[in-house]
Amino acid sequence: QVQLVESGGGLVQAGGSLRLSCAASGRTFSSYVIGWFRQAPGQEREFVAAISWSGGNTYYTGSVKGRFTISRDSAKNTVYLQMNSLKPEDTALYYCAADNPARSGSYYYPDKYDYWGQGTQVTVSS
């Protein structure tokens, strides 16, 4: 079965950086899009970024453009989220997810994704 395991979260001061990793296993992901979402306490899960495994097309939400970079290493079956210039409002539990290629819909919404990791906590102090 598909497994996604996130790592790399932690506590960082505002302006600092973290790199999150999402290790994928269980199938060939060549036709998939891998997304990062985040969820703060009391808030809905929010799209952060996504990348197509085959072509490397990337998608970002406006609040992270220019600060976050999503990338993939096909040989390692891993997707990364490099987060720079972190702000306290970036504090959340960050999840990676693999989409369902057969399902129509936008990569910006959780419903497009079938497989989710357990999440990794990112806390940015002011």
C-alpha positions as semicolon CSV with decimal commas, in nm:
position;residue;x (nm);y (nm);z (nm)
1;Q;0,000;0,000;0,000
2;V;0,099;0,363;-0,035
3;Q;0,292;0,510;0,255
4;L;0,392;0,871;0,301
5;V;0,619;0,966;0,588
6;E;0,696;1,328;0,669
7;S;0,996;1,450;0,863
8;G;1,193;1,767;0,922
9;G;0,954;1,971;1,132
10;G;1,061;2,155;1,445
11;L;1,079;2,482;1,632
12;V;1,243;2,776;1,459
13;Q;1,257;3,151;1,509
14;A;1,086;3,387;1,270
15;G;1,305;3,441;0,965
16;G;1,457;3,097;0,992
17;S;1,439;2,797;0,761
18;L;1,332;2,435;0,768
19;R;1,327;2,161;0,506
20;L;1,047;1,909;0,522
21;S;1,076;1,567;0,357
22;C;0,804;1,333;0,237
23;A;0,926;0,980;0,173
24;A;0,687;0,786;-0,051
25;S;0,665;0,409;-0,093
26;G;0,427;0,143;-0,212
27;R;0,389;0,218;-0,580
28;T;0,529;0,403;-0,877
29;F;0,443;0,770;-0,848
30;S;0,524;0,878;-1,202
31;S;0,165;0,985;-1,275
32;Y;0,097;1,142;-0,937
33;V;0,096;1,488;-0,792
34;I;0,235;1,519;-0,440
35;G;0,103;1,804;-0,232
36;W;0,184;1,970;0,098
37;F;-0,098;2,092;0,318
38;R;-0,097;2,245;0,663
39;Q;-0,347;2,271;0,942
40;A;-0,333;2,503;1,241
41;P;-0,545;2,440;1,552
42;G;-0,908;2,534;1,492
43;Q;-0,852;2,594;1,121
44;E;-0,921;2,400;0,804
45;R;-0,653;2,212;0,621
46;E;-0,486;2,453;0,380
47;F;-0,301;2,391;0,053
48;V;0,065;2,496;0,057
49;A;0,235;2,357;-0,253
50;A;0,229;2,066;-0,498
51;I;0,453;1,910;-0,760
52;S;0,385;1,672;-1,045
53;W;0,612;1,374;-1,014
54;S;0,669;1,329;-1,386
55;G;0,712;1,680;-1,519
56;G;0,808;1,874;-1,213
57;N;0,530;2,129;-1,255
58;T;0,488;2,319;-0,931
59;Y;0,198;2,497;-0,766
60;Y;0,200;2,730;-0,464
61;T;-0,048;2,917;-0,254
62;G;0,006;3,290;-0,265
63;S;0,122;3,334;0,094
64;V;0,428;3,111;0,045
65;K;0,537;3,210;-0,306
66;G;0,894;3,331;-0,303
67;R;0,958;3,177;0,041
68;F;0,886;2,805;-0,004
69;T;1,020;2,574;-0,274
70;I;0,886;2,227;-0,350
71;S;1,109;1,975;-0,525
72;R;1,141;1,602;-0,576
73;D;1,416;1,343;-0,591
74;S;1,284;1,060;-0,805
75;A;1,573;0,829;-0,719
76;K;1,488;0,860;-0,350
77;N;1,110;0,872;-0,398
78;T;1,110;1,182;-0,182
79;V;0,948;1,524;-0,210
80;Y;1,093;1,820;-0,023
81;L;0,950;2,149;0,097
82;Q;1,219;2,407;0,159
83;M;1,075;2,679;0,379
84;N;1,265;3,007;0,414
85;S;1,181;3,336;0,583
86;L;0,940;3,157;0,811
87;K;0,671;3,356;0,988
88;P;0,469;3,278;1,303
89;E;0,162;3,235;1,083
90;D;0,335;2,939;0,914
91;T;0,297;2,746;1,240
92;A;0,091;2,433;1,171
93;L;0,095;2,059;1,132
94;Y;0,225;1,993;0,781
95;Y;0,105;1,695;0,580
96;C;0,211;1,554;0,248
97;A;-0,041;1,379;0,027
98;A;-0,055;1,186;-0,301
99;D;-0,340;1,265;-0,536
100;N;-0,575;1,034;-0,719
101;P;-0,490;1,082;-1,089
102;A;-0,828;0,943;-1,195
103;R;-1,023;1,198;-0,993
104;S;-1,100;1,535;-1,145
105;G;-1,057;1,845;-0,939
106;S;-0,804;2,101;-0,831
107;Y;-0,471;2,022;-0,667
108;Y;-0,551;2,304;-0,427
109;Y;-0,818;2,101;-0,245
110;P;-0,773;1,801;-0,011
111;D;-1,047;1,603;-0,191
112;K;-0,811;1,548;-0,484
113;Y;-0,578;1,347;-0,265
114;D;-0,618;0,987;-0,155
115;Y;-0,311;0,918;0,054
116;W;-0,185;1,118;0,350
117;G;0,109;1,108;0,585
118;Q;0,085;1,147;0,962
119;G;0,211;1,507;0,962
120;T;0,509;1,690;1,103
121;Q;0,479;1,990;1,334
122;V;0,630;2,325;1,238
123;T;0,637;2,594;1,505
124;V;0,770;2,942;1,430
125;S;0,833;3,167;1,728
126;S;0,823;3,545;1,705
